[in-house]
XYZ file of C-alpha atoms in Angstrom:
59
model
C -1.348 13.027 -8.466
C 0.395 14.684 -11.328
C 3.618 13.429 -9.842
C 2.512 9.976 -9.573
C 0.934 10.234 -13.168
C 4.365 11.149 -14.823
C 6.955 9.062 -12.202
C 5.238 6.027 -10.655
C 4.740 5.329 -7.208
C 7.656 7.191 -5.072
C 7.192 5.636 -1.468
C 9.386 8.535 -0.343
C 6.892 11.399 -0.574
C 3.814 10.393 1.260
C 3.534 10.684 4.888
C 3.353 6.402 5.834
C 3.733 3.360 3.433
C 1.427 1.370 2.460
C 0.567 -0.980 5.361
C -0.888 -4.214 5.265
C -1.379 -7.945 7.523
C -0.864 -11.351 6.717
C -4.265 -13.097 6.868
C -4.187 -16.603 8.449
C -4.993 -17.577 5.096
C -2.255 -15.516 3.449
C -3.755 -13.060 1.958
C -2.792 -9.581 1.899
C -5.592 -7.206 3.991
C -5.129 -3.381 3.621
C -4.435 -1.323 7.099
C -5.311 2.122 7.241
C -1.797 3.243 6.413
C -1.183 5.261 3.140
C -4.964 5.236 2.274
C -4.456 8.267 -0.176
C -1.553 6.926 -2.208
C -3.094 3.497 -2.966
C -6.650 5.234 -4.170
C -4.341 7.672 -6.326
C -2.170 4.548 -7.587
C -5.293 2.795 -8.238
C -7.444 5.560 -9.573
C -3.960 6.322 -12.025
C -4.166 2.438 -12.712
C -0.483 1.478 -11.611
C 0.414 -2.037 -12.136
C 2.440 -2.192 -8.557
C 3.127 -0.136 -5.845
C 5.608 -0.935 -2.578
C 4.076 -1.986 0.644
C 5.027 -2.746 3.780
C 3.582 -6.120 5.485
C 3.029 -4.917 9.473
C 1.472 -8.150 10.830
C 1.254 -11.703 9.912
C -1.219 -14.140 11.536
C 0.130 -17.174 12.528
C -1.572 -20.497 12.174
């Protein structure tokens, strides 16, 4: 947390990215991949952090 607190978001230390899916209505919905670092980004208040989109619905 400290790490994150003084360097931002480093998508290269944590154990998976953050996952999400493409909702058929476009919207972003969060998998369970990289739960800790996106509470600790959110808890630090980040603006951003990098994700990785694993599924998109299709219409």
């Amino acid at each position: 947390m400290g790490n994150m607190a003084e360097r931002g978001f480093d998508s290269t230390r944590g154990k998976n990215m953050l996952g999400f899916a493409v909702n058929r209505e476009g919207v972003l919905v969060k998998s369970n991949r990289g739960l800790h670092g996106l509470a600790i980004a959110q808890y630090l208040g980040l603006p951003s952090v990098p994700v990785t989109v694993e599924a998109e619905h299709w219409k």
